[in-house]
CSV table of C-alpha atoms in Angstrom, one decimal:
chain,number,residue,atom,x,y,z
A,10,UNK,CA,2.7,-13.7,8.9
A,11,UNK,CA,4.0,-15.7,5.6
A,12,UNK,CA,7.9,-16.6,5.5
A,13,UNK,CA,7.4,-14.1,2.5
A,14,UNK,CA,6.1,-11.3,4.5
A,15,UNK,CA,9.0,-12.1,7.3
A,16,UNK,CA,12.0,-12.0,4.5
A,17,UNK,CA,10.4,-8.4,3.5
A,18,UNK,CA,10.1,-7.0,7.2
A,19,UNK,CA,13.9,-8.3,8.2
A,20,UNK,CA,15.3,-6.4,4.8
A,21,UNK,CA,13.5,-3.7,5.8
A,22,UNK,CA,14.6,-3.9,9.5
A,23,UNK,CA,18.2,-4.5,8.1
A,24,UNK,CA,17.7,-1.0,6.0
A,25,UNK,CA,16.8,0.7,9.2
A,26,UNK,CA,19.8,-0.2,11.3
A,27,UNK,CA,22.1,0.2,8.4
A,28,UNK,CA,20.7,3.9,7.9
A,29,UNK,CA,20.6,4.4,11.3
A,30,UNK,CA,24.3,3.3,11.7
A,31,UNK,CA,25.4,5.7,8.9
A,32,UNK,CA,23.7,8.5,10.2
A,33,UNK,CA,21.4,8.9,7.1
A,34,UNK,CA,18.1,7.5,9.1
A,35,UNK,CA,15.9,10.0,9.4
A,36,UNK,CA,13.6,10.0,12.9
A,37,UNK,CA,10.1,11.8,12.6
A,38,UNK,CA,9.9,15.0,14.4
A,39,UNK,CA,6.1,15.8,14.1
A,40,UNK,CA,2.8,14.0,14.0
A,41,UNK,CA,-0.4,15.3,12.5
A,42,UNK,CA,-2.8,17.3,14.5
A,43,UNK,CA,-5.8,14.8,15.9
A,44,UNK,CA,-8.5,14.6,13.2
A,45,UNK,CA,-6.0,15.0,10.4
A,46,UNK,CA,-3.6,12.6,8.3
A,47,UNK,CA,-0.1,12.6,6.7
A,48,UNK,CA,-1.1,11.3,3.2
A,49,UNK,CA,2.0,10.9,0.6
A,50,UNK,CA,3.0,9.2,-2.4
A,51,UNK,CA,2.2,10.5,-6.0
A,52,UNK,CA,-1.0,8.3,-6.8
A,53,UNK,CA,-1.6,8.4,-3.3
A,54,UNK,CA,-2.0,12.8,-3.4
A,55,UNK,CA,-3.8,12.6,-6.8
A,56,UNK,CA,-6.6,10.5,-5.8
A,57,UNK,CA,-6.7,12.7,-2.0
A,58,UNK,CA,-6.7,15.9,-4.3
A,59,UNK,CA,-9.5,14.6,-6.8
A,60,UNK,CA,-11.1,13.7,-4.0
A,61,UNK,CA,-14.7,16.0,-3.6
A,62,UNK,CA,-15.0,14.2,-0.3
A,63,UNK,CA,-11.4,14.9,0.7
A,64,UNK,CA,-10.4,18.2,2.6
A,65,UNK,CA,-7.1,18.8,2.3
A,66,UNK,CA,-5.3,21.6,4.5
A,67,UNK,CA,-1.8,22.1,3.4
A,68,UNK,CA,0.8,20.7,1.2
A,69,UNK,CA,4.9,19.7,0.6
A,70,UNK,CA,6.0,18.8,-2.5
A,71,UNK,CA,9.4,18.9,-4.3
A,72,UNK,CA,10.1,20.3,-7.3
A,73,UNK,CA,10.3,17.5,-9.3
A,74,UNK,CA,7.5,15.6,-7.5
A,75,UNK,CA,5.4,18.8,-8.5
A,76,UNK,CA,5.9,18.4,-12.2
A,77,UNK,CA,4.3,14.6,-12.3
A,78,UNK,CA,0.8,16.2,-10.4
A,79,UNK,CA,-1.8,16.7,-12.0
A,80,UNK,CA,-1.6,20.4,-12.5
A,81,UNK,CA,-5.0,21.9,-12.8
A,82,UNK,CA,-5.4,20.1,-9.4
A,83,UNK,CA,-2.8,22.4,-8.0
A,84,UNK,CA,-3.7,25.2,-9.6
A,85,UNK,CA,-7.4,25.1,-8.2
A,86,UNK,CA,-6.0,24.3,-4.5
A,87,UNK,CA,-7.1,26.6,-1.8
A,88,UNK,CA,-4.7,25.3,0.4
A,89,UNK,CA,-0.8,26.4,1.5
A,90,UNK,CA,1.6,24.4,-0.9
A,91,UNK,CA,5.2,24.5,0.0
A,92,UNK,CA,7.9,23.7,-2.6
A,93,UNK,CA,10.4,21.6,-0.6
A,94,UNK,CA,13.6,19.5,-0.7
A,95,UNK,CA,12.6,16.0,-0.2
A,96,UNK,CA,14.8,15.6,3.1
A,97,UNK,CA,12.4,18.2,4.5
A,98,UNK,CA,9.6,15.1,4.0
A,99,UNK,CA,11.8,13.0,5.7
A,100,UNK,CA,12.4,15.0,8.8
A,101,UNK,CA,7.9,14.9,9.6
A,102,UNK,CA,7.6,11.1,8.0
A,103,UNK,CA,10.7,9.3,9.1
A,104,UNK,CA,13.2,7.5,6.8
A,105,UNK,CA,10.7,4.5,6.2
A,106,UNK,CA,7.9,6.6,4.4
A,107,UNK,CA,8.6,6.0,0.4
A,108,UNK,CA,6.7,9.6,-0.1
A,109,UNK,CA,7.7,10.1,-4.2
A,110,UNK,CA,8.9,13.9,-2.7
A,111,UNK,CA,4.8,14.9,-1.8
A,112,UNK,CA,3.1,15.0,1.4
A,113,UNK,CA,-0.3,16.3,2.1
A,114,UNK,CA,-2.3,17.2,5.7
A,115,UNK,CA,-5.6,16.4,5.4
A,116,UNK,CA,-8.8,16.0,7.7
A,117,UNK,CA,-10.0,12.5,8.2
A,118,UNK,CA,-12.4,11.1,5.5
A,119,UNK,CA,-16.5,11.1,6.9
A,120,UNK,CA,-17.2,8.0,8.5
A,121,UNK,CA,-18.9,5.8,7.0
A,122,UNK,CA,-21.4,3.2,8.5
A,123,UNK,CA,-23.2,-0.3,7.7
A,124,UNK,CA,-26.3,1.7,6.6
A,125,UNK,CA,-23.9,3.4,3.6
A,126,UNK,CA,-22.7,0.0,1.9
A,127,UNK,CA,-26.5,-1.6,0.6
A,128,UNK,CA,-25.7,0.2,-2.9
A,129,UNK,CA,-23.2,-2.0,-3.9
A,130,UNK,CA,-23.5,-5.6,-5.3
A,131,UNK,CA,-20.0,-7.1,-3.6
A,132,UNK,CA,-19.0,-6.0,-0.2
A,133,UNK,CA,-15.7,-7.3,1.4
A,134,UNK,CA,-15.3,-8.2,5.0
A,135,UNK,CA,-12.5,-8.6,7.0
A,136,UNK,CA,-12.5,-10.5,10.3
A,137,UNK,CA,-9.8,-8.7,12.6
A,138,UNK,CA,-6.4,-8.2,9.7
A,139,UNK,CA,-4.1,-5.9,11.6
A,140,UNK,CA,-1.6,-4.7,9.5
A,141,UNK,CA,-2.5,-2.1,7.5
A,142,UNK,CA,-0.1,-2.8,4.8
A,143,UNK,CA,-2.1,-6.0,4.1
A,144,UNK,CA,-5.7,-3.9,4.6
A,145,UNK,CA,-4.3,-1.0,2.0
A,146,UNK,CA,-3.8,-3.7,-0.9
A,147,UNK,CA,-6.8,-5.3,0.3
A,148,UNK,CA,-8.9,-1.9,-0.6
A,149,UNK,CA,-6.8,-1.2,-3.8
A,150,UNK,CA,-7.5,-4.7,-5.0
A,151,UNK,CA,-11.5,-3.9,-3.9
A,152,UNK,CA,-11.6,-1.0,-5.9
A,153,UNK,CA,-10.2,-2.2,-8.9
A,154,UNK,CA,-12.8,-5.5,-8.7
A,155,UNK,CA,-15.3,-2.6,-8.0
A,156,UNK,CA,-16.3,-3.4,-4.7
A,157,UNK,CA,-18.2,-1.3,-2.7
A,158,UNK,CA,-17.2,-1.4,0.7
A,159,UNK,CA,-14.5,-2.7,3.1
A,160,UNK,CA,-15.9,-3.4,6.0
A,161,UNK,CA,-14.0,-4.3,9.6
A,162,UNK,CA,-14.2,-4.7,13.3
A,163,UNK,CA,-13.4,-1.5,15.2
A,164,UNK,CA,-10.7,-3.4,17.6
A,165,UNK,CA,-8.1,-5.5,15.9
A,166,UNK,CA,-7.9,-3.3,12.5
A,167,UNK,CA,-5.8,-0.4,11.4
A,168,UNK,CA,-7.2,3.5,11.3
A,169,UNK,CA,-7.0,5.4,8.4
A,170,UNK,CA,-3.3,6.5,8.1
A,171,UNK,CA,-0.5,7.2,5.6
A,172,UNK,CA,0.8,4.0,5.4
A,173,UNK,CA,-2.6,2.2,4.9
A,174,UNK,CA,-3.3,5.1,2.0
A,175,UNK,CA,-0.2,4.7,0.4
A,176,UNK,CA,-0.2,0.8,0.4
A,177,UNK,CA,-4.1,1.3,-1.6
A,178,UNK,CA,-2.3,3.7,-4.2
A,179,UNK,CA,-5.4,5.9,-4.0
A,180,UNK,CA,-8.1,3.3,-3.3
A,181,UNK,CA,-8.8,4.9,0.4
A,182,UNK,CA,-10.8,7.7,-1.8
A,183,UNK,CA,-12.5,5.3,-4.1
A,184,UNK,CA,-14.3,2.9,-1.8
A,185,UNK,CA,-16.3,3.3,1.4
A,186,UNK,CA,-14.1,1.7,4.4
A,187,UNK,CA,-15.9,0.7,7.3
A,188,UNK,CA,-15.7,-0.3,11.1
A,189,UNK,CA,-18.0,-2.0,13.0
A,190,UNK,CA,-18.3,-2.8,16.8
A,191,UNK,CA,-19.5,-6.7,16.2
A,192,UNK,CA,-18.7,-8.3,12.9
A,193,UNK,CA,-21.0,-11.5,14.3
A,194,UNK,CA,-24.1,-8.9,13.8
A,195,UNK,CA,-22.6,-7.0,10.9
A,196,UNK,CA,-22.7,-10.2,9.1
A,197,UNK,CA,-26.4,-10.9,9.7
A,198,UNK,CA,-27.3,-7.5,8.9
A,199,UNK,CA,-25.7,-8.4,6.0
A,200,UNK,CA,-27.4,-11.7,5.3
A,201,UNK,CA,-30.9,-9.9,6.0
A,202,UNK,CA,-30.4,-7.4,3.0
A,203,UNK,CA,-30.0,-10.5,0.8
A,204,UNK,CA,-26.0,-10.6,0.4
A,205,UNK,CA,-24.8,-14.4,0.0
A,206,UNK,CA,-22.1,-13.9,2.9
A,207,UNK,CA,-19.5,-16.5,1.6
A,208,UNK,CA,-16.3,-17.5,4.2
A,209,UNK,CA,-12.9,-17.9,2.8
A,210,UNK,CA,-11.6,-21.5,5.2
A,211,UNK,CA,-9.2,-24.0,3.6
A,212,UNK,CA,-11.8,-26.5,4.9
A,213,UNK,CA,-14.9,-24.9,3.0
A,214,UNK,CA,-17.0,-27.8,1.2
A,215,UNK,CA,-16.3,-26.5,-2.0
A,216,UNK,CA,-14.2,-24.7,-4.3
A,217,UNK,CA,-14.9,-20.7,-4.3
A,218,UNK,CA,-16.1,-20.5,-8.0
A,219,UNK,CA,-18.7,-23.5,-7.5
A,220,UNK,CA,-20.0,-21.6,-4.5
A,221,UNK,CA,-20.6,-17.5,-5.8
A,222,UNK,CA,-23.9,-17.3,-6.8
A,223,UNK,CA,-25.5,-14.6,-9.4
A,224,UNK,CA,-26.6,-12.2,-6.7
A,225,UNK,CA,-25.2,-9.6,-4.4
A,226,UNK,CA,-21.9,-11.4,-2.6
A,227,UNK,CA,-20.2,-10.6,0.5
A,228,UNK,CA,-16.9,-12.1,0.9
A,229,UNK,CA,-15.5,-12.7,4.4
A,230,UNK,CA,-11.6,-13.1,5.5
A,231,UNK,CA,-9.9,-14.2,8.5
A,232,UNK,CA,-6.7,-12.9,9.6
A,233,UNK,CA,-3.2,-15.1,8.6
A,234,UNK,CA,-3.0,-17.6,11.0
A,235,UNK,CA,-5.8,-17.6,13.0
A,236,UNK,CA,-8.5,-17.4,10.3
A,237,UNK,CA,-11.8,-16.9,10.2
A,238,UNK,CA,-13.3,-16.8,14.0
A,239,UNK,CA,-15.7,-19.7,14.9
A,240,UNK,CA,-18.6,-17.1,15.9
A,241,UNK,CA,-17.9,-15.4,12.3
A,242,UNK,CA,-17.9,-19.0,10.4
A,243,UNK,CA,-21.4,-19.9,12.2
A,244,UNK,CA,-22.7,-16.6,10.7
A,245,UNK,CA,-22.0,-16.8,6.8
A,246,UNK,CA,-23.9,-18.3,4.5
A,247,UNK,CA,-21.2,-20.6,3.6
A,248,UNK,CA,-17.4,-21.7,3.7
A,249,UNK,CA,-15.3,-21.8,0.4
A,250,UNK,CA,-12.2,-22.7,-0.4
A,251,UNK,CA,-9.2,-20.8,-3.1
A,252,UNK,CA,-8.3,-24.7,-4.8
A,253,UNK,CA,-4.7,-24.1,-5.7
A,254,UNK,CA,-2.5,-26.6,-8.0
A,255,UNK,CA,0.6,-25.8,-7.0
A,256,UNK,CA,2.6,-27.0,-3.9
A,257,UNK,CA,2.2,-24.0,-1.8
A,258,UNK,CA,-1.2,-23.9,-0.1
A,259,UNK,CA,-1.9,-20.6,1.2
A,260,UNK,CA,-1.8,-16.9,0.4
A,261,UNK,CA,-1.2,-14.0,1.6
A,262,UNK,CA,-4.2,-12.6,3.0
A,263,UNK,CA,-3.9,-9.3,0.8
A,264,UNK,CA,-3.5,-12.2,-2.5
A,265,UNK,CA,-6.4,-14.2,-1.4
A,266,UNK,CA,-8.5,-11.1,-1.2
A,267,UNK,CA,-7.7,-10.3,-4.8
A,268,UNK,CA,-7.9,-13.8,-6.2
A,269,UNK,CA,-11.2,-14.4,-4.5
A,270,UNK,CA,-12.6,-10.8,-5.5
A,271,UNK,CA,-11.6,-11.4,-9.1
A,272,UNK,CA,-13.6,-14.9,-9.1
A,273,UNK,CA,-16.5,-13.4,-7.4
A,274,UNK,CA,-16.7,-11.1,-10.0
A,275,UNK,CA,-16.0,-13.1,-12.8
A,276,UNK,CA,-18.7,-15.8,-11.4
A,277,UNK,CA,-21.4,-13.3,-12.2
């Protein structure tokens, strides 16, 4: 974790004792039912209600949180919608959740598998990043470089869940987000449908934009600290470097993802 990431988890672990202190914190008292998610924030219900893929099952929303949805949305729903006082939210998500007064239960998306992601030209992989805040901007940075996929190991990665959906501001129902069992065999599947699998290692020989060739490119990132591991660095194609001018060194694994997205797309 970045000192930047650890000043933003101790404010945040500061709010919670303070609430909690006060009396305002406000404890979760529910929990989806098993094939279902708590999805909430405004772009976050849009995108899960535009959704054709997405089945939603039932609905809280404040008033005023109802006004800024998109309205034909709601009117077409087939689902139970509940006008409610946003304390209500509260009480299911906790005090942490920043829902924008709209929550929505809906059935897990359709897994997705390796064989799905060969009809995109830029695929990104991730070698075991935990937290799903820094997975959620990961997959709303893919989608807005038009990526195709999002691709992970089974162990050592976050689930589909509210926080990762909110994080992606609606990206979780534009891109296919994948888990996979061995990322070492992934990777070579990969490689054998003619990807250029490209490592992101602050030793790579070269400098990512040198590297990106015109074809279809898979880019592959470690987790913060640990990095890329040495079974997944023996399987790409090659090791590149972000080449930064400034005195800091290194990124945020969520900010490398976007930076080295938006080169690999410029590159083409």
């Amino acid at each position: 974790m970045s000192k930047q990431d650890t000043h933003y988890a101790n404010l945040r672990r500061k709010h919670r004792e303070n609430a909690k202190k006060s009396g305002t914190y406000a404890q979760p008292d529910n929990q989806p039912p098993e094939g279902r998610v708590w999805l909430y924030g405004l772009h976050t219900a849009d995108a899960a209600l535009a959704n054709p893929e997405r089945t939603v099952r039932a609905m809280w929303v404040s008033e005023n949180a109802r006004a800024k949805l998109e309205a034909e949305q709601l009117e077409r729903a087939t689902f139970p919608i509940e006008t409610v006082h946003p304390k209500e939210i509260d009480r299911k998500l906790g005090g942490d959740a920043v829902h924008q007064g709209v929550l929505i239960e809906a059935d897990l998306l359709q897994t997705n598998t390796l064989e799905d992601c060969w009809d995109t030209d830029l695929l990104l992989v991730l070698d075991q990043v935990t937290d799903p805040h820094n997975v959620g901007a990961i997959i709303r940075s893919a989608v807005a470089m038009g990526a195709g996929a999002v691709i992970s190991t089974t162990r050592h990665s976050p689930g589909e869940s509210g926080i990762l959906a909110k994080v992606a501001s609606g990206g979780l129902e534009h891109i296919k987000y994948v888990t996979v069992r061995n990322l070492a065999n992934a990777i070579q599947a990969i490689n054998e449908r003619g990807y250029h699998t490209v490592g992101l290692d602050s030793e790579g020989a070269a400098d990512l934009a040198q590297t990106v060739r015109n074809t279809k490119t898979a880019l592959v990132l470690g987790a913060e600290g640990k990095g890329l591991r040495q079974k997944t660095r023996q399987m790409v194609a090659d090791l590149a470097r972000l080449d930064m001018p400034g005195p800091i060194k290194s990124l945020n694994v969520s900010n490398a993802a976007a930076l080295a997205l938006y080169i690999a797309r410029m590159s083409r």
